[in-house]
mmCIF file of C-alpha atoms in Angstrom:
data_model
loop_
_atom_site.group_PDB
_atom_site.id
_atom_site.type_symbol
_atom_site.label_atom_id
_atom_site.label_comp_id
_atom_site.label_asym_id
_atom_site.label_seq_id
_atom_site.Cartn_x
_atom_site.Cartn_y
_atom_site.Cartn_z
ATOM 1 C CA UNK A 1 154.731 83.376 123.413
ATOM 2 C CA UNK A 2 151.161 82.219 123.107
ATOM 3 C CA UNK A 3 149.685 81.312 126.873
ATOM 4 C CA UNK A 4 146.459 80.054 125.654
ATOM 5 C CA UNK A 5 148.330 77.854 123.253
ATOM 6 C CA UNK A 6 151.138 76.495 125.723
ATOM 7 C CA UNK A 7 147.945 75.315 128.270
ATOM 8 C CA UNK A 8 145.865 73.560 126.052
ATOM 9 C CA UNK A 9 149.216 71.715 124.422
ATOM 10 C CA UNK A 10 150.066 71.233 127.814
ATOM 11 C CA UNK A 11 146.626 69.839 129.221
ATOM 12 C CA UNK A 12 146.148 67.768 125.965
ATOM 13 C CA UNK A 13 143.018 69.188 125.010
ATOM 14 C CA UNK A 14 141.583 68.031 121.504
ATOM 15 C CA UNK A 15 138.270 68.646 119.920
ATOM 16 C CA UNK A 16 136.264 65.631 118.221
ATOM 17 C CA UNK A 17 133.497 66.687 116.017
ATOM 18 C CA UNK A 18 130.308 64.820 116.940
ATOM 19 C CA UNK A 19 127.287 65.154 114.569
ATOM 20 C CA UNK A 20 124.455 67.251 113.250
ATOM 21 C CA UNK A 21 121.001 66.923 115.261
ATOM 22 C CA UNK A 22 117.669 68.111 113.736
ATOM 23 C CA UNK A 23 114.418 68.170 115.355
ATOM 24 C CA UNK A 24 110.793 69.257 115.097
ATOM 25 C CA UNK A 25 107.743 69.292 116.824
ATOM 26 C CA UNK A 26 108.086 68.191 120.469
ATOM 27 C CA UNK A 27 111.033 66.497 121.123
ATOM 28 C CA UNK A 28 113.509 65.508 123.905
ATOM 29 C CA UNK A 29 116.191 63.983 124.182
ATOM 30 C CA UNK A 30 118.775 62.874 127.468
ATOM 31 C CA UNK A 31 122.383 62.342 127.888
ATOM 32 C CA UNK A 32 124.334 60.609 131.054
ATOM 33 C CA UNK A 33 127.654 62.654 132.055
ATOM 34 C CA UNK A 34 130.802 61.758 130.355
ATOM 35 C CA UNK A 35 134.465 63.001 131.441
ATOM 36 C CA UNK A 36 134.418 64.834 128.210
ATOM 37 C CA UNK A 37 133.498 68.746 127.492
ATOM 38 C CA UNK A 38 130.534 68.867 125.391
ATOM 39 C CA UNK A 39 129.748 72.286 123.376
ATOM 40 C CA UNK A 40 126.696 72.706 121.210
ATOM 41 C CA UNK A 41 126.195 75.030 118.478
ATOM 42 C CA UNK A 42 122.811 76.386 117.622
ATOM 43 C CA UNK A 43 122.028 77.012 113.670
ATOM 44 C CA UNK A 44 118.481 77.612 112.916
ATOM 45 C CA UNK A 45 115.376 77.404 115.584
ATOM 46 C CA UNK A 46 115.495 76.816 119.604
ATOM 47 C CA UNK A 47 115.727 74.200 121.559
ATOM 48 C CA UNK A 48 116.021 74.366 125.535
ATOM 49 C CA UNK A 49 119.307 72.729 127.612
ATOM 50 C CA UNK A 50 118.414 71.512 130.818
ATOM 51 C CA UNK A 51 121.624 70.334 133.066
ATOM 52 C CA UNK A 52 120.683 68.925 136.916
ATOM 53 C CA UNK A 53 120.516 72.122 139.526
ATOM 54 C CA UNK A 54 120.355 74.876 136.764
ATOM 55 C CA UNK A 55 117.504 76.719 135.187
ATOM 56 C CA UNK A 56 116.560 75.662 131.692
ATOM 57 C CA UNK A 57 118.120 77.955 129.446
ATOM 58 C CA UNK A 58 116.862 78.697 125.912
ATOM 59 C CA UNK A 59 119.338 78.414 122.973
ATOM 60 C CA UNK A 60 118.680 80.519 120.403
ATOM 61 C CA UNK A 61 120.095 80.636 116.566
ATOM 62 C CA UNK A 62 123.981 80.983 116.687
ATOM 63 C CA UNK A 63 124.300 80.321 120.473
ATOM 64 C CA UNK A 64 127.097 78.549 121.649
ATOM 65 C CA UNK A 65 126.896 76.626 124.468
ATOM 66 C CA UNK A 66 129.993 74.423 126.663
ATOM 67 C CA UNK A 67 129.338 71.969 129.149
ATOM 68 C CA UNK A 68 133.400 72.247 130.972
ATOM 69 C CA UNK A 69 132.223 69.352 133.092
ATOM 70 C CA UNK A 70 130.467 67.225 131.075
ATOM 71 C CA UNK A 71 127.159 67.346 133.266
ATOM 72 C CA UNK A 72 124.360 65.140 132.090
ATOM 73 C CA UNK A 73 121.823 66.928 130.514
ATOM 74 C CA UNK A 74 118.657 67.432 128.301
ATOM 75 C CA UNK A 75 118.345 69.152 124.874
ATOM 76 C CA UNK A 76 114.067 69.643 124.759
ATOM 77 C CA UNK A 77 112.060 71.719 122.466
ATOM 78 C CA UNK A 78 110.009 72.955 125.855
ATOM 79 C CA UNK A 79 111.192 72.333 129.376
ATOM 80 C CA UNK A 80 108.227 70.106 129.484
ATOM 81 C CA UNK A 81 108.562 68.154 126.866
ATOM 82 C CA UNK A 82 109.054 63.887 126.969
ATOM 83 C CA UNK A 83 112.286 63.235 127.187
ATOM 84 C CA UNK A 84 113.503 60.027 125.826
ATOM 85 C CA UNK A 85 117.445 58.625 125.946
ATOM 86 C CA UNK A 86 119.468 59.142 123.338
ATOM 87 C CA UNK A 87 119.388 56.177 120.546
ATOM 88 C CA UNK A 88 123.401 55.492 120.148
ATOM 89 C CA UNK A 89 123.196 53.449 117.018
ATOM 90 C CA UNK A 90 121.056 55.800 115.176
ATOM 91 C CA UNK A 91 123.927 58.576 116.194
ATOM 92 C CA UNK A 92 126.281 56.164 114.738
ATOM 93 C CA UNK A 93 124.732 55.917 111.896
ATOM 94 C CA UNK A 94 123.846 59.109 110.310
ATOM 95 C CA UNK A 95 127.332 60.258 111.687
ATOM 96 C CA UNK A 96 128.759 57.503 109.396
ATOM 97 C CA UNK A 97 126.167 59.020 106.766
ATOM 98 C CA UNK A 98 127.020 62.340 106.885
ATOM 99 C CA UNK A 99 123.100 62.633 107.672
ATOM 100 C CA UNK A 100 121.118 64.064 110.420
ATOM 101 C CA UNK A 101 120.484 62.443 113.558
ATOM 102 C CA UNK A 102 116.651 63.210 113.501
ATOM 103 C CA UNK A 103 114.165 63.732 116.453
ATOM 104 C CA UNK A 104 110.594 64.673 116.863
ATOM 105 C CA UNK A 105 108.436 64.438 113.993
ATOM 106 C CA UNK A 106 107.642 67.169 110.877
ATOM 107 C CA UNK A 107 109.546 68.937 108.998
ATOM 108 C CA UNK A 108 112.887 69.821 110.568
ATOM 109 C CA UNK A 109 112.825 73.627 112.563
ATOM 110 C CA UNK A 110 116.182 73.167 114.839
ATOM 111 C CA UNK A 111 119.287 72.545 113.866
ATOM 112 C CA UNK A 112 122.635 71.847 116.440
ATOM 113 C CA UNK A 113 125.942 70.608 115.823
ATOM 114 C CA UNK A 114 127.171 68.714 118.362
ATOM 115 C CA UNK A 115 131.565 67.971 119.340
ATOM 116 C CA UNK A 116 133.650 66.873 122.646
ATOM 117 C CA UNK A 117 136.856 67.809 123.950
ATOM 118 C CA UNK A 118 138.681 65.306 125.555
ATOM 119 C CA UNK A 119 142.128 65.347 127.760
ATOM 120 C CA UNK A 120 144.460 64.476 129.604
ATOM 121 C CA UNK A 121 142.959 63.923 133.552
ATOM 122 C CA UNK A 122 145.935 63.442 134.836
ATOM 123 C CA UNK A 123 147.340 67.049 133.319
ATOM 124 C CA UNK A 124 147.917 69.696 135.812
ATOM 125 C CA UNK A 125 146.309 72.733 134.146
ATOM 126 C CA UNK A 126 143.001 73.044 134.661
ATOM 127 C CA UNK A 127 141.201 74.271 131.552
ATOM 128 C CA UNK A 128 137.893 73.163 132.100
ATOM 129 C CA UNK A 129 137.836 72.628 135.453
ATOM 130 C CA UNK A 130 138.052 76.748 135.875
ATOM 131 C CA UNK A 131 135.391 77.250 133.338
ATOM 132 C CA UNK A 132 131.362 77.761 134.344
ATOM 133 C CA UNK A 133 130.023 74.507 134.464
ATOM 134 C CA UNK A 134 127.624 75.962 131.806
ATOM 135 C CA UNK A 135 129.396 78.392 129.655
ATOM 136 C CA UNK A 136 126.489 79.740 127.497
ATOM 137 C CA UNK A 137 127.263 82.377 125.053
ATOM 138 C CA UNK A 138 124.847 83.996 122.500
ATOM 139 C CA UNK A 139 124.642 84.774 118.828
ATOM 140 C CA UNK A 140 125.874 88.409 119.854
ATOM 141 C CA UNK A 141 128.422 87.609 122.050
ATOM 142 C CA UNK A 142 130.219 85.781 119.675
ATOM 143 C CA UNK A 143 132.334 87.115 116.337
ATOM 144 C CA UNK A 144 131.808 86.632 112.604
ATOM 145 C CA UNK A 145 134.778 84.208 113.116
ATOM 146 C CA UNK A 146 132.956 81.883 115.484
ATOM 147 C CA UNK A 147 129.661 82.118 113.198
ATOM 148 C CA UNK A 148 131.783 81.488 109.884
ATOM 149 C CA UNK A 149 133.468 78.198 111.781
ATOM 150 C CA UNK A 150 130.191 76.710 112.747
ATOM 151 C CA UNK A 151 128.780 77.281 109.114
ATOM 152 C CA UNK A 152 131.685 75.374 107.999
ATOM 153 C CA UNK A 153 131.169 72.608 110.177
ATOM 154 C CA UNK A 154 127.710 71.886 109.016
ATOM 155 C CA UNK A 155 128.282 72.230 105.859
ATOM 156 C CA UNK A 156 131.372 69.655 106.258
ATOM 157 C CA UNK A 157 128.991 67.264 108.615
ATOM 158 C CA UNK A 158 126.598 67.457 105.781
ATOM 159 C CA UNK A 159 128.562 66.504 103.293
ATOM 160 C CA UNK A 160 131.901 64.832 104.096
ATOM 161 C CA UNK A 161 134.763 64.432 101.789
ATOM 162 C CA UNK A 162 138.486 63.613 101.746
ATOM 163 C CA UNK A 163 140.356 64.025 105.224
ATOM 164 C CA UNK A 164 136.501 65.110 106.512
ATOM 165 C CA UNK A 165 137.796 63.709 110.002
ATOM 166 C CA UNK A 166 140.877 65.592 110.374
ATOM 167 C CA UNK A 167 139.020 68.976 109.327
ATOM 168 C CA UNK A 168 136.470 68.889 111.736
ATOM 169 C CA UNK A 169 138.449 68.220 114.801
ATOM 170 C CA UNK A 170 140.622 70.789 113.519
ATOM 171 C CA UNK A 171 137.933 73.280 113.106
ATOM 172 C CA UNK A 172 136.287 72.033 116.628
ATOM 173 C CA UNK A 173 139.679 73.252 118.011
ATOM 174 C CA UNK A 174 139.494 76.408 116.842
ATOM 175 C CA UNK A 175 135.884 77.120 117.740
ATOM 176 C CA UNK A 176 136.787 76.242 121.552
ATOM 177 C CA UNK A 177 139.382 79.003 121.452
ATOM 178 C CA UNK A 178 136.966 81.600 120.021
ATOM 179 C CA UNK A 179 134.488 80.461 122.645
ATOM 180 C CA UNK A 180 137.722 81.507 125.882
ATOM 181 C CA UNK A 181 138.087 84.892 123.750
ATOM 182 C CA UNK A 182 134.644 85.476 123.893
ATOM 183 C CA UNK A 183 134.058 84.654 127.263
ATOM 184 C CA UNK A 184 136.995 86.190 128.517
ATOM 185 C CA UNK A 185 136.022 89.842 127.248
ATOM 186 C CA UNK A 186 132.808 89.352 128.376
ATOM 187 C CA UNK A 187 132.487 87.877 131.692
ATOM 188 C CA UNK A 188 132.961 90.719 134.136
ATOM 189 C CA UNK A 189 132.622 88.728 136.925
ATOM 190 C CA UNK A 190 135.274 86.122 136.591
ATOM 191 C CA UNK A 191 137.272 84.670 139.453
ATOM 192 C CA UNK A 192 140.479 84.703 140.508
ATOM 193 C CA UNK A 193 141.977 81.609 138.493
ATOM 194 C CA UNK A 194 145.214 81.008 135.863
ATOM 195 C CA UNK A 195 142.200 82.243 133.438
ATOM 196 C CA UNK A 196 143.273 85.753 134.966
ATOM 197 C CA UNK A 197 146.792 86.003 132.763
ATOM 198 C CA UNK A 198 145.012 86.630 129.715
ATOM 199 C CA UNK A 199 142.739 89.462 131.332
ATOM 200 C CA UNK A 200 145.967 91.648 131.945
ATOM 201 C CA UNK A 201 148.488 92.832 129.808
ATOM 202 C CA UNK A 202 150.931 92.869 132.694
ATOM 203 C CA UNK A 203 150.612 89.561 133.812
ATOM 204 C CA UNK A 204 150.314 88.489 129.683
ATOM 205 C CA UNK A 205 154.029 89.947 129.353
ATOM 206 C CA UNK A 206 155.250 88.534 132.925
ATOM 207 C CA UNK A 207 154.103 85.009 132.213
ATOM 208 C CA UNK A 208 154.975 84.834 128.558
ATOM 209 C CA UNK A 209 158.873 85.596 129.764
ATOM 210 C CA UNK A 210 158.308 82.434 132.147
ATOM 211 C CA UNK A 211 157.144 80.256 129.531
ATOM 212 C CA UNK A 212 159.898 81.413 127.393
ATOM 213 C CA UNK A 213 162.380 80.469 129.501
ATOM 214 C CA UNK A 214 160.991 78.192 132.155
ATOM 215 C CA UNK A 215 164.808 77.064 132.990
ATOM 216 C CA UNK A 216 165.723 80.451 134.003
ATOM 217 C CA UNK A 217 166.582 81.540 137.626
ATOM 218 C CA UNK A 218 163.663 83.809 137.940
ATOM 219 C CA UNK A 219 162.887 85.918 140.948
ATOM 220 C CA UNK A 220 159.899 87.548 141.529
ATOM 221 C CA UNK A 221 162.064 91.039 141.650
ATOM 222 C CA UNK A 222 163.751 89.525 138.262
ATOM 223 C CA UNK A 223 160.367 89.067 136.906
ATOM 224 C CA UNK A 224 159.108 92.658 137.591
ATOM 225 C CA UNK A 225 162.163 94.327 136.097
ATOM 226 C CA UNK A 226 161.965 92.197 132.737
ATOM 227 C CA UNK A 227 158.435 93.768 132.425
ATOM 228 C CA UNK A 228 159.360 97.213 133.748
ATOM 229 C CA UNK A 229 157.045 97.291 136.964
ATOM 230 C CA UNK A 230 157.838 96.852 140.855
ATOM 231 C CA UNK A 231 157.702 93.848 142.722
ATOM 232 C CA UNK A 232 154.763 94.912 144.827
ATOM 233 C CA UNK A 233 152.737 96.120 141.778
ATOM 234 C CA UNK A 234 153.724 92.239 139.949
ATOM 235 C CA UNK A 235 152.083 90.304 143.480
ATOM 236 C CA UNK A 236 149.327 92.883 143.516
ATOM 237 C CA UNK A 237 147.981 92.157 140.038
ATOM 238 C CA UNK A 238 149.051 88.450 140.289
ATOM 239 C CA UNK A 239 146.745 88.260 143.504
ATOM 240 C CA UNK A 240 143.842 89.755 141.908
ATOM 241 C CA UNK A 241 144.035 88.340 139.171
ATOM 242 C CA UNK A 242 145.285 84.626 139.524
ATOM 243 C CA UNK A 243 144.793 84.396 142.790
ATOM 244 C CA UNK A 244 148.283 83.252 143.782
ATOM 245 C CA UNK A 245 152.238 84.643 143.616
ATOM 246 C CA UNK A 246 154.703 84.765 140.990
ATOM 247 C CA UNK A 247 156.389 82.244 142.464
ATOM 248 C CA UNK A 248 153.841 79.387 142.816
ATOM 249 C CA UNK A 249 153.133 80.274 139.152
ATOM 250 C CA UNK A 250 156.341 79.922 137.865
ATOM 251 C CA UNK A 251 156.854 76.470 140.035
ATOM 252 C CA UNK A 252 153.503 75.367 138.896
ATOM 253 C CA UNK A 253 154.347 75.791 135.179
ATOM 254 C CA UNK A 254 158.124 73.965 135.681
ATOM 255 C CA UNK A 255 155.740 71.327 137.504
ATOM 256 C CA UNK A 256 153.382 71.535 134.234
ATOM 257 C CA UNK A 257 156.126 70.771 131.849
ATOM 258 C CA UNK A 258 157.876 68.589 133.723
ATOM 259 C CA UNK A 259 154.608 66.296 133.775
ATOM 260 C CA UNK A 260 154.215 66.262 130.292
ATOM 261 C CA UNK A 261 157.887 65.689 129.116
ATOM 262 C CA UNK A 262 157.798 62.517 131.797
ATOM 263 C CA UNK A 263 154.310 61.409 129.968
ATOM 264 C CA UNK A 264 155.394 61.873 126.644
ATOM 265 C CA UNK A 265 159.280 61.841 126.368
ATOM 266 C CA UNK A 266 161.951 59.324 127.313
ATOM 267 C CA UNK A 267 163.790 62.132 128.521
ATOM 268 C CA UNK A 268 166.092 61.684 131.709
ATOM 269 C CA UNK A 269 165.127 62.830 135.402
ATOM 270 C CA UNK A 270 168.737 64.834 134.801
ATOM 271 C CA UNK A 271 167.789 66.498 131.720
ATOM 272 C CA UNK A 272 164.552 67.713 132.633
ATOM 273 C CA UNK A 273 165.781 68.920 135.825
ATOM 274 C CA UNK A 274 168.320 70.549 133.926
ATOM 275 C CA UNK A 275 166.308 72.369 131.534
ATOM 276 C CA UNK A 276 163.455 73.897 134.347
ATOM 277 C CA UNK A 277 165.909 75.193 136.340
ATOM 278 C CA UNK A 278 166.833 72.905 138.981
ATOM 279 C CA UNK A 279 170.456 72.368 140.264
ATOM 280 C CA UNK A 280 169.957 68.752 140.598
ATOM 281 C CA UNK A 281 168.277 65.791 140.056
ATOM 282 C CA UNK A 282 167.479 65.308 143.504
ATOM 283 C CA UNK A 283 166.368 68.791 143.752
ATOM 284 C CA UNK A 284 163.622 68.332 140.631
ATOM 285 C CA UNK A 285 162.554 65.324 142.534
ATOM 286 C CA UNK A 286 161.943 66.592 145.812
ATOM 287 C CA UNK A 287 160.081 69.788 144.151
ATOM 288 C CA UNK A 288 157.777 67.142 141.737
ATOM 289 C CA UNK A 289 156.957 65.166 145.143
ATOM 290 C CA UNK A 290 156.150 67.810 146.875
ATOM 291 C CA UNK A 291 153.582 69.481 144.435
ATOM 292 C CA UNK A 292 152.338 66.429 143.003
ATOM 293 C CA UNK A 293 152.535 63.713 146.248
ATOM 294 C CA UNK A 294 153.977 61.298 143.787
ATOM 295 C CA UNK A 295 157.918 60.784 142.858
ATOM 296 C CA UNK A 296 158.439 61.768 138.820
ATOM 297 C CA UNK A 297 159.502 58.039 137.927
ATOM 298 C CA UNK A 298 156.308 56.467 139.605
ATOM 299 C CA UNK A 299 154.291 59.558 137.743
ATOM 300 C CA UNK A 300 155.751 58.635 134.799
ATOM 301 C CA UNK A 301 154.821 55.050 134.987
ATOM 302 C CA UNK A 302 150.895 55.807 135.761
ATOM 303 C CA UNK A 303 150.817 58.308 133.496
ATOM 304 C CA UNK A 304 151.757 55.790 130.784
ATOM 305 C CA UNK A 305 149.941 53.157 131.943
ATOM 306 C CA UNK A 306 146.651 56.086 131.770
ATOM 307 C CA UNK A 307 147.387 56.941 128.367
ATOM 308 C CA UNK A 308 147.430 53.323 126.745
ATOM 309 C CA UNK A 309 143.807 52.717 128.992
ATOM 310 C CA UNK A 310 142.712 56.019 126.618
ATOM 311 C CA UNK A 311 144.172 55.232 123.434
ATOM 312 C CA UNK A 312 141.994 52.022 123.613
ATOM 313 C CA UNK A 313 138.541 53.981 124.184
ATOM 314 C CA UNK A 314 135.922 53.123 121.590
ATOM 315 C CA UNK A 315 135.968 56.150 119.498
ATOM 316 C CA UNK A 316 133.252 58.370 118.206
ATOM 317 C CA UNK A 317 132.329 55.328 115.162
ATOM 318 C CA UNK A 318 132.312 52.630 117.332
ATOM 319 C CA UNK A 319 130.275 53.884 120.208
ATOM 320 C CA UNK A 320 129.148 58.079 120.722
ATOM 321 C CA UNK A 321 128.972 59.630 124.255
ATOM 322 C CA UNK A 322 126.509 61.338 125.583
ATOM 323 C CA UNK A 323 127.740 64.075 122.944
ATOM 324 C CA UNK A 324 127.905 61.987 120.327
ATOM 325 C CA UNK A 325 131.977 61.558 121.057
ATOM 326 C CA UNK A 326 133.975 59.000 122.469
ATOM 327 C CA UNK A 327 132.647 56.856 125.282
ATOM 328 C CA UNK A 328 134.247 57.078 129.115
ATOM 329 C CA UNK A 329 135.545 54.135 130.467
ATOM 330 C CA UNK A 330 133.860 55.866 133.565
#
């Protein structure tokens, strides 16, 4: 069982390939926050990110850098550089191209590729919400895999082709997850959050039995025996690690899937309440009020009603974000 996997399907996260930004001499440019994660990808050159509250930071060729929150922030060729907003329609433009959006003047000495993640709000597992606001990784930090997948996207920004659309959100997925592995076997320091599972064999094993078989009547004393450790040693590492119990996890998760099979499926209160586990319907209901302050039918009905809002956000070749991605309605 993949974790990683099961809580971005579950959270709804998808990447959206914004557009290649050049820039010489002095240069500056400013973006608003947007609900969306941004990440940048440094190619050739430097250029210096400056989010509200944080110390410029330089990015340097092959740096990756993610901004979980979407903050509003500057991309400069100096800290003190003029900074000017960003001009939406040229954006538009050369993304429509397949051309650089261009700033400062001379021949071209930066190069950064520029994508969004969006999903769903209203989705239970916090992926970016548990990540740094500014998750900066450098050119070292980073595998041959995460280098080769950036080369790819500029060369497929540069010159787009067939299905050109498709490829590049697909290859903006895949650079996010190289971005968690590399931050999750570097940062030492990282707090207690869900993050923690993939940190530790143990709880790896223990969780990917629960997501296996979310319906099952687990125990936390069931739990430690399927992965050959005691209970005590199974709340220990869950503690330090995730910062909560076996047993909120595993309710959590039923709670995770049972919000995106009333979002996405016509599937009966009965069923799903069924399949996670519960004896009842009543019984499912009481436990989805409980963790989520909101009865499953009415949850189902706003989460609906969220999802039709999204699917009628401008996208990326109507209108760019402040990451050259699809506008909030924010």
């Amino acid at each position: 069982m993949d974790v990683l996997s099961e809580m971005l399907s579950v959270s709804s996260v998808r990447g959206s390939a914004g557009a290649r930004i050049t820039a010489a001499g002095e240069w500056g440019v400013e973006w608003a926050g947007d609900r969306d994660a941004v990440v940048y990808a440094v190619t050739a050159g430097i250029a210096y990110l400056i989010v509200d509250g944080d110390t410029p930071r330089m990015l340097m060729p092959g740096d990756v850098v993610v901004l979980a929150q979407g903050s509003g922030h500057t991309l400069a060729s100096a800290p003190s550089a003029p900074v000017h907003s960003c001009d939406n329609a040229a954006a538009v433009d050369a993304r429509l191209r397949g051309a650089a959006l261009a700033l400062g003047d001379g021949g071209a000495r930066t190069h950064i590729l520029g994508a969004s993640y969006s999903y769903d709000f209203a989705a239970p597992v916090p992926v970016f919400a548990v990540l740094p606001p500014v998750l900066h990784l450098s050119a070292p930090q980073l595998d041959a895999s995460a280098s080769d997948i950036v080369t790819i996207l500029g060369r497929e920004l540069a010159a787009p082709g067939p299905a050109t659309d498709l490829l590049l959100d697909r290859l903006v997925d895949v650079l996010l997850v190289e971005v968690m592995r590399a931050w999750l076997s570097t940062d030492t320091e990282l707090s207690a959050s869900w993050w923690g599972v993939l940190r530790d064999p143990l709880l790896y094993s223990a969780v990917s039995k629960i997501h296996e078989e979310p319906g099952r009547p687990w125990t936390t004393e069931s739990l430690a025996r399927e992965v050959s450790t005691s209970k005590q040693t199974l709340m220990r590492r869950f503690a330090v690690f995730t910062g909560t119990t076996p047993g909120k996890y595993i309710t959590d998760w039923r709670m995770n899937l049972a919000a995106r099979r009333l979002r996405d499926t016509d599937d009966s209160l009965d069923t799903i309440a069924t399949d996670l586990g519960y004896a009842s319907e009543f019984a499912f209901s009481r436990a989805f009020r409980r963790e989520r302050q909101i009865p499953p039918g009415r949850y189902r009905s706003r989460s609906r009603d969220v999802g039709s809002r999204s699917r009628t956000r401008p996208s990326s070749t109507a209108e760019p974000a402040p990451s050259i991605a699809p506008t909030s309605d924010t």
